[in-house]
Amino acid sequence: MTSAASQVELVALLEAERVRVEAALERALAALDADFRGDLRAAVRHGVLSGGKRLRPILCVRAYEACGGSMGPAAYDLAVALELIHAYSLMHDDLPSMDDAALRRGRPTTHRAHGEEVTMRAGAALIPAAGLQARAACRALGCPPDRTRAVAEALLEAAGAGGMVGGQWADLLGEGRSLSASELDDLHRRKTGALLAASLTMGALAAGAPAKLVDALDEYGRAIGLAFQIADDILDATQAAETLGKNPSDAALGKSTYVSLHGLANARALAQGEADRAVRALTGAGIRAPALVALAAYVIERES
Ligand code: GRG
């Protein structure tokens, strides 16, 4: 458990960071206005600007700073490339052909508000937009071409078939069937963990960090990715849909979860173990980043 004082500090930090992320998202969407018009623009804005914790961009800027990058608007412009991918994934995940969800972040899902066809288009349009956003931000940060390429690759690999899309596919195939513990780990390493880990490595790569630091932040990201997902399953099992602002739950969709597989108490212990592993990855590499340490605790203690 984090102390009450550090909890207060973390809440203030998250709020201050969230405001900077929202501003960067507004800049990113304004730059897309020429191509994204009418119903497409409205659906994109619904999916991207509908709240959310903005955890991925916050991890990215904190990794960038921990690796010596100097903070400013361009760092947030880079970080929101991750949020564009995350937003598309949630818009598509909620579609009738996937989770068929009515509610996301306490509001109607994008397809319920804007229709299924435009939501598919809006989500698809966000994928290349995210790649271009990352490239433009790297250039603004003064990254040389090889660094820019490495950052863009980290984003697209994490979002692709070996990462998030592959994990989502495994998730859909797993509906209505009981997965083994290793199948469940593998699914979530890809579906949730890959993009969370890329959030850290993109920040480190953009700052020009040596491989040792990039690898340590990758390990931190993968550990909090798993911890985050286990915490998600715990919240799903213990909180009402209204509190979470989303429905239906994974259990209701017939999916295996850490709670269904391991039980609540073991799932909590597993989440704590992963959060501890994340912090060890930082200390092992000599990375001094109190915000990242606090965020490792936050991912398992959060209430939404
Ligand atoms: C066509 C197979 C196929 C895939 C398309 C839809 C999709 C790609 C991927 C979905 C991946 C997905 C739903 C991952 C879930 C990750 C997750 C735990 C989301 C919740 O993240 P939070 O808690 O959400 O950070 P907020 O609302 O705070 O942004």
Tab-separated table of C-alpha atoms and ligand atoms in Angstrom:
chain	number	residue	atom	x	y	z
A	1	MET	CA	0.000	0.000	0.000
A	2	THR	CA	1.224	3.486	-0.738
A	3	SER	CA	1.179	5.944	2.184
A	4	ALA	CA	-1.654	8.487	2.409
A	5	ALA	CA	0.788	11.328	1.662
A	6	SER	CA	2.212	9.721	-1.452
A	7	GLN	CA	-1.320	8.796	-2.532
A	8	VAL	CA	-2.312	12.485	-2.365
A	9	GLU	CA	0.822	13.456	-4.316
A	10	LEU	CA	0.080	10.857	-6.964
A	11	VAL	CA	-3.524	12.011	-7.401
A	12	ALA	CA	-2.263	15.592	-7.882
A	13	LEU	CA	0.410	14.429	-10.323
A	14	LEU	CA	-2.059	12.373	-12.347
A	15	GLU	CA	-4.461	15.301	-12.547
A	16	ALA	CA	-1.742	17.763	-13.643
A	17	GLU	CA	-0.500	15.293	-16.255
A	18	ARG	CA	-4.028	14.549	-17.448
A	19	VAL	CA	-4.595	18.257	-18.173
A	20	ARG	CA	-1.407	18.398	-20.304
A	21	VAL	CA	-2.407	15.203	-22.107
A	22	GLU	CA	-5.893	16.579	-22.883
A	23	ALA	CA	-4.308	19.725	-24.345
A	24	ALA	CA	-2.010	17.605	-26.527
A	25	LEU	CA	-4.964	15.499	-27.672
A	26	GLU	CA	-6.809	18.679	-28.681
A	27	ARG	CA	-3.739	19.729	-30.706
A	28	ALA	CA	-3.516	16.295	-32.325
A	29	LEU	CA	-7.192	16.275	-33.302
A	30	ALA	CA	-7.060	19.859	-34.582
A	31	ALA	CA	-4.230	18.794	-36.917
A	32	LEU	CA	-6.513	16.054	-38.287
A	33	ASP	CA	-9.449	18.390	-38.941
A	34	ALA	CA	-8.653	18.879	-42.629
A	35	ASP	CA	-9.036	15.139	-43.312
A	36	PHE	CA	-11.497	14.157	-40.587
A	37	ARG	CA	-14.778	15.899	-41.364
A	38	GLY	CA	-18.464	15.639	-40.450
A	39	ASP	CA	-19.574	12.370	-38.853
A	40	LEU	CA	-15.996	11.016	-38.880
A	41	ARG	CA	-14.729	13.989	-36.882
A	42	ALA	CA	-17.588	13.729	-34.375
A	43	ALA	CA	-17.017	10.000	-33.805
A	44	VAL	CA	-13.258	10.458	-33.413
A	45	ARG	CA	-13.765	13.239	-30.888
A	46	HIS	CA	-16.269	11.105	-28.979
A	47	GLY	CA	-13.849	8.183	-28.806
A	48	VAL	CA	-10.721	10.181	-28.035
A	49	LEU	CA	-11.977	12.972	-25.795
A	50	SER	CA	-14.300	10.996	-23.551
A	51	GLY	CA	-12.237	10.939	-20.378
A	52	GLY	CA	-10.112	8.024	-19.310
A	53	LYS	CA	-7.107	7.891	-17.053
A	54	ARG	CA	-4.602	8.716	-19.845
A	55	LEU	CA	-2.219	6.257	-18.254
A	56	ARG	CA	-0.259	5.379	-21.405
A	57	PRO	CA	0.760	8.959	-22.302
A	58	ILE	CA	1.574	9.675	-18.653
A	59	LEU	CA	3.892	6.641	-18.539
A	60	CYS	CA	5.497	7.786	-21.782
A	61	VAL	CA	6.358	11.301	-20.604
A	62	ARG	CA	7.571	9.992	-17.252
A	63	ALA	CA	9.890	7.494	-18.965
A	64	TYR	CA	11.087	10.252	-21.287
A	65	GLU	CA	11.902	12.448	-18.310
A	66	ALA	CA	13.507	9.586	-16.340
A	67	CYS	CA	15.871	9.070	-19.310
A	68	GLY	CA	16.929	12.707	-19.393
A	69	GLY	CA	14.430	14.101	-21.916
A	70	SER	CA	13.393	17.696	-21.292
A	71	MET	CA	9.680	18.076	-20.707
A	72	GLY	CA	7.552	20.365	-22.834
A	73	PRO	CA	4.528	20.229	-25.160
A	74	ALA	CA	6.328	18.109	-27.803
A	75	ALA	CA	6.875	15.314	-25.250
A	76	TYR	CA	3.094	15.235	-24.693
A	77	ASP	CA	2.534	15.357	-28.465
A	78	LEU	CA	4.577	12.172	-28.720
A	79	ALA	CA	2.781	10.552	-25.794
A	80	VAL	CA	-0.707	11.063	-27.213
A	81	ALA	CA	0.150	8.893	-30.239
A	82	LEU	CA	-0.342	6.037	-27.759
A	83	GLU	CA	-3.705	7.391	-26.697
A	84	LEU	CA	-4.898	7.542	-30.322
A	85	ILE	CA	-4.146	3.816	-30.651
A	86	HIS	CA	-5.739	3.117	-27.268
A	87	ALA	CA	-8.876	5.088	-28.220
A	88	TYR	CA	-9.271	3.226	-31.519
A	89	SER	CA	-8.870	-0.101	-29.711
A	90	LEU	CA	-11.630	0.748	-27.244
A	91	MET	CA	-13.947	2.050	-29.995
A	92	HIS	CA	-13.531	-1.199	-31.942
A	93	ASP	CA	-13.554	-3.404	-28.838
A	94	ASP	CA	-16.996	-2.051	-27.943
A	95	LEU	CA	-18.515	-2.787	-31.383
A	96	PRO	CA	-21.366	-5.325	-31.656
A	97	SER	CA	-19.032	-7.791	-33.406
A	98	MET	CA	-16.657	-7.705	-30.424
A	99	ASP	CA	-17.833	-6.959	-26.858
A	100	ASP	CA	-21.097	-5.265	-27.895
A	101	ALA	CA	-20.783	-2.712	-25.091
A	102	ALA	CA	-23.280	0.056	-24.424
A	103	LEU	CA	-21.254	2.017	-21.898
A	104	ARG	CA	-17.634	3.191	-21.757
A	105	ARG	CA	-16.208	5.684	-19.262
A	106	GLY	CA	-19.749	6.268	-18.012
A	107	ARG	CA	-21.002	7.392	-21.426
A	108	PRO	CA	-22.605	5.665	-24.405
A	109	THR	CA	-19.948	3.916	-26.502
A	110	THR	CA	-18.955	5.570	-29.771
A	111	HIS	CA	-21.049	3.249	-31.941
A	112	ARG	CA	-24.110	3.744	-29.715
A	113	ALA	CA	-23.736	7.523	-30.116
A	114	HIS	CA	-22.533	7.738	-33.746
A	115	GLY	CA	-23.350	4.413	-35.393
A	116	GLU	CA	-21.387	1.296	-36.151
A	117	GLU	CA	-20.211	2.135	-39.656
A	118	VAL	CA	-18.718	5.513	-38.765
A	119	THR	CA	-17.102	4.038	-35.633
A	120	MET	CA	-15.313	1.403	-37.704
A	121	ARG	CA	-14.069	4.111	-40.047
A	122	ALA	CA	-13.077	6.438	-37.226
A	123	GLY	CA	-11.117	3.719	-35.409
A	124	ALA	CA	-9.314	2.643	-38.586
A	125	ALA	CA	-8.431	6.259	-39.429
A	126	LEU	CA	-6.810	6.695	-36.020
A	127	ILE	CA	-4.185	3.977	-36.619
A	128	PRO	CA	-2.134	5.734	-39.326
A	129	ALA	CA	-2.881	9.058	-37.628
A	130	ALA	CA	-1.111	7.724	-34.524
A	131	GLY	CA	1.982	6.726	-36.528
A	132	LEU	CA	2.141	10.146	-38.149
A	133	GLN	CA	1.602	11.833	-34.787
A	134	ALA	CA	4.576	9.948	-33.293
A	135	ARG	CA	6.791	10.812	-36.260
A	136	ALA	CA	5.905	14.522	-36.204
A	137	ALA	CA	6.444	14.720	-32.442
A	138	CYS	CA	9.833	12.984	-32.652
A	139	ARG	CA	10.907	15.490	-35.265
A	140	ALA	CA	9.726	18.356	-33.045
A	141	LEU	CA	11.746	16.838	-30.187
A	142	GLY	CA	14.826	16.889	-32.405
A	143	CYS	CA	15.182	13.094	-32.600
A	144	PRO	CA	17.530	11.938	-35.367
A	145	PRO	CA	15.898	9.689	-38.037
A	146	ASP	CA	17.030	6.357	-36.516
A	147	ARG	CA	15.514	7.306	-33.162
A	148	THR	CA	12.282	8.443	-34.820
A	149	ARG	CA	12.087	5.143	-36.683
A	150	ALA	CA	12.693	3.151	-33.481
A	151	VAL	CA	9.923	5.051	-31.675
A	152	ALA	CA	7.423	4.530	-34.506
A	153	GLU	CA	8.326	0.840	-34.723
A	154	ALA	CA	7.829	0.381	-30.986
A	155	LEU	CA	4.331	1.871	-31.276
A	156	LEU	CA	3.250	-0.065	-34.343
A	157	GLU	CA	4.730	-3.394	-33.218
A	158	ALA	CA	2.921	-3.125	-29.878
A	159	ALA	CA	-0.343	-2.287	-31.640
A	160	GLY	CA	-0.017	-5.052	-34.231
A	161	ALA	CA	-0.624	-8.762	-34.630
A	162	GLY	CA	2.254	-9.666	-32.310
A	163	GLY	CA	0.837	-7.305	-29.676
A	164	MET	CA	-2.567	-5.776	-29.071
A	165	VAL	CA	-4.405	-7.038	-32.157
A	166	GLY	CA	-3.038	-10.563	-31.602
A	167	GLY	CA	-4.052	-10.433	-27.947
A	168	GLN	CA	-7.532	-9.241	-28.807
A	169	TRP	CA	-7.845	-12.042	-31.325
A	170	ALA	CA	-6.832	-14.613	-28.691
A	171	ASP	CA	-9.350	-13.007	-26.350
A	172	LEU	CA	-12.169	-13.378	-28.864
A	173	LEU	CA	-11.213	-17.007	-29.587
A	174	GLY	CA	-11.133	-17.694	-25.846
A	175	GLU	CA	-14.748	-16.648	-25.247
A	176	GLY	CA	-16.816	-19.426	-23.723
A	177	ARG	CA	-13.777	-21.644	-23.100
A	178	SER	CA	-11.554	-22.046	-20.072
A	179	LEU	CA	-7.982	-20.842	-20.710
A	180	SER	CA	-4.910	-22.194	-18.919
A	181	ALA	CA	-2.910	-19.828	-16.713
A	182	SER	CA	-0.176	-19.511	-19.332
A	183	GLU	CA	-2.697	-18.893	-22.132
A	184	LEU	CA	-4.275	-16.130	-20.049
A	185	ASP	CA	-0.874	-14.539	-19.319
A	186	ASP	CA	0.102	-14.693	-22.994
A	187	LEU	CA	-3.206	-13.156	-24.083
A	188	HIS	CA	-2.906	-10.210	-21.714
A	189	ARG	CA	0.825	-9.696	-22.296
A	190	ARG	CA	-0.165	-8.967	-25.867
A	191	LYS	CA	-3.603	-7.377	-25.517
A	192	THR	CA	-2.823	-4.936	-22.688
A	193	GLY	CA	0.846	-5.342	-21.791
A	194	ALA	CA	2.410	-4.646	-25.180
A	195	LEU	CA	1.004	-1.118	-25.518
A	196	LEU	CA	1.699	-0.292	-21.866
A	197	ALA	CA	5.313	-1.459	-22.301
A	198	ALA	CA	5.616	0.533	-25.531
A	199	SER	CA	4.487	3.616	-23.610
A	200	LEU	CA	7.681	3.343	-21.556
A	201	THR	CA	10.053	2.286	-24.316
A	202	MET	CA	8.848	5.019	-26.667
A	203	GLY	CA	9.647	7.627	-24.028
A	204	ALA	CA	13.062	6.070	-23.396
A	205	LEU	CA	13.906	5.721	-27.097
A	206	ALA	CA	12.851	9.299	-27.870
A	207	ALA	CA	15.173	10.500	-25.099
A	208	GLY	CA	18.060	8.526	-26.652
A	209	ALA	CA	18.416	6.216	-23.639
A	210	PRO	CA	20.982	3.373	-23.739
A	211	ALA	CA	19.695	-0.200	-24.285
A	212	LYS	CA	20.051	-1.052	-20.575
A	213	LEU	CA	17.508	1.622	-19.619
A	214	VAL	CA	15.186	0.843	-22.540
A	215	ASP	CA	15.184	-2.840	-21.526
A	216	ALA	CA	14.547	-2.046	-17.859
A	217	LEU	CA	11.628	0.215	-18.742
A	218	ASP	CA	10.313	-2.465	-21.078
A	219	GLU	CA	10.390	-4.945	-18.188
A	220	TYR	CA	8.732	-2.415	-15.872
A	221	GLY	CA	6.045	-1.850	-18.540
A	222	ARG	CA	5.383	-5.548	-19.044
A	223	ALA	CA	5.102	-6.126	-15.304
A	224	ILE	CA	2.686	-3.254	-14.733
A	225	GLY	CA	0.809	-4.382	-17.852
A	226	LEU	CA	0.084	-7.719	-16.250
A	227	ALA	CA	-0.598	-6.123	-12.860
A	228	PHE	CA	-2.987	-3.696	-14.570
A	229	GLN	CA	-4.927	-6.496	-16.241
A	230	ILE	CA	-5.168	-8.574	-13.063
A	231	ALA	CA	-6.449	-5.451	-11.277
A	232	ASP	CA	-8.947	-4.958	-14.119
A	233	ASP	CA	-10.295	-8.473	-13.563
A	234	ILE	CA	-10.502	-7.850	-9.815
A	235	LEU	CA	-12.430	-4.607	-10.406
A	236	ASP	CA	-14.675	-6.380	-12.914
A	237	ALA	CA	-15.496	-9.033	-10.318
A	238	THR	CA	-15.967	-6.719	-7.365
A	239	GLN	CA	-17.455	-3.440	-8.675
A	240	ALA	CA	-20.788	-2.612	-10.237
A	241	ALA	CA	-20.895	-1.586	-13.914
A	242	GLU	CA	-22.090	1.914	-12.900
A	243	THR	CA	-19.009	2.433	-10.705
A	244	LEU	CA	-16.690	1.247	-13.480
A	245	GLY	CA	-18.588	3.152	-16.167
A	246	LYS	CA	-18.419	0.198	-18.568
A	247	ASN	CA	-20.306	-2.956	-19.389
A	248	PRO	CA	-20.593	-5.881	-19.972
A	249	SER	CA	-18.031	-7.557	-17.694
A	250	ASP	CA	-15.587	-10.127	-19.081
A	251	ALA	CA	-17.129	-12.848	-16.917
A	252	ALA	CA	-20.534	-12.039	-18.438
A	253	LEU	CA	-18.965	-12.501	-21.878
A	254	GLY	CA	-17.793	-15.989	-20.902
A	255	LYS	CA	-14.100	-14.992	-20.822
A	256	SER	CA	-11.510	-16.496	-18.503
A	257	THR	CA	-10.191	-13.974	-15.994
A	258	TYR	CA	-7.476	-13.955	-13.321
A	259	VAL	CA	-10.232	-14.115	-10.719
A	260	SER	CA	-12.075	-17.036	-12.344
A	261	LEU	CA	-8.790	-18.918	-12.770
A	262	HIS	CA	-6.927	-18.132	-9.542
A	263	GLY	CA	-9.574	-16.824	-7.102
A	264	LEU	CA	-9.717	-13.301	-5.674
A	265	ALA	CA	-7.015	-13.597	-2.990
A	266	ASN	CA	-4.484	-15.242	-5.324
A	267	ALA	CA	-5.250	-12.717	-8.049
A	268	ARG	CA	-4.487	-9.893	-5.579
A	269	ALA	CA	-1.187	-11.554	-4.644
A	270	LEU	CA	-0.275	-11.996	-8.318
A	271	ALA	CA	-0.985	-8.309	-9.015
A	272	GLN	CA	1.198	-7.269	-6.072
A	273	GLY	CA	3.983	-9.577	-7.269
A	274	GLU	CA	3.955	-7.942	-10.706
A	275	ALA	CA	3.938	-4.418	-9.222
A	276	ASP	CA	6.957	-5.392	-7.090
A	277	ARG	CA	8.709	-6.849	-10.147
A	278	ALA	CA	8.137	-3.553	-11.968
A	279	VAL	CA	9.822	-1.547	-9.214
A	280	ARG	CA	12.741	-4.001	-9.076
A	281	ALA	CA	13.304	-3.486	-12.811
A	282	LEU	CA	13.745	0.245	-12.178
A	283	THR	CA	16.016	-0.084	-9.179
A	284	GLY	CA	18.082	-2.811	-10.887
A	285	ALA	CA	18.916	-0.394	-13.694
A	286	GLY	CA	19.504	2.553	-11.367
A	287	ILE	CA	16.498	4.478	-12.675
A	288	ARG	CA	15.359	7.049	-10.130
A	289	ALA	CA	11.739	7.788	-11.002
A	290	PRO	CA	9.470	8.219	-7.952
A	291	ALA	CA	6.450	8.816	-10.199
A	292	LEU	CA	6.943	5.456	-11.931
A	293	VAL	CA	7.299	3.740	-8.551
A	294	ALA	CA	4.050	5.366	-7.399
A	295	LEU	CA	2.340	4.445	-10.679
A	296	ALA	CA	3.233	0.764	-10.172
A	297	ALA	CA	1.271	0.879	-6.903
A	298	TYR	CA	-1.511	2.896	-8.515
A	299	VAL	CA	-2.248	0.346	-11.260
A	300	ILE	CA	-3.227	-2.241	-8.646
A	301	GLU	CA	-4.881	0.108	-6.156
A	302	ARG	CA	-7.012	2.135	-8.622
A	303	GLU	CA	-10.783	2.062	-8.364
A	304	SER	CA	-11.676	2.445	-12.045
B	1	GRG	C1	-9.655	-6.970	-35.119
B	1	GRG	C2	-8.832	-8.754	-33.496
B	1	GRG	C3	-8.993	-7.314	-33.851
B	1	GRG	C4	-8.515	-6.375	-33.005
B	1	GRG	C5	-8.659	-4.923	-33.173
B	1	GRG	C6	-10.165	-3.921	-30.794
B	1	GRG	C7	-8.719	-4.138	-30.770
B	1	GRG	C8	-7.960	-4.198	-32.030
B	1	GRG	C9	-8.055	-4.272	-29.628
B	1	GRG	C10	-8.697	-4.181	-28.308
B	1	GRG	C11	-7.676	-4.269	-27.227
B	1	GRG	C12	-8.247	-3.949	-25.892
B	1	GRG	C13	-9.693	-3.763	-25.698
B	1	GRG	C14	-7.463	-3.833	-24.879
B	1	GRG	C15	-8.029	-3.495	-23.550
B	1	GRG	C16	-7.034	-2.781	-22.771
B	1	GRG	C17	-7.628	-2.215	-21.533
B	1	GRG	C18	-7.344	-2.911	-20.255
B	1	GRG	C19	-8.378	-1.130	-21.591
B	1	GRG	C20	-8.774	-0.311	-20.449
B	1	GRG	O1	-7.721	0.609	-20.296
B	1	GRG	P1	-7.791	1.816	-19.286
B	1	GRG	O2	-8.269	1.315	-17.959
B	1	GRG	O3	-8.934	2.685	-19.928
B	1	GRG	O4	-6.490	2.520	-19.318
B	1	GRG	P2	-9.203	4.253	-19.812
B	1	GRG	O5	-10.692	4.365	-19.959
B	1	GRG	O6	-8.719	4.754	-18.489
B	1	GRG	O7	-8.483	4.863	-20.952
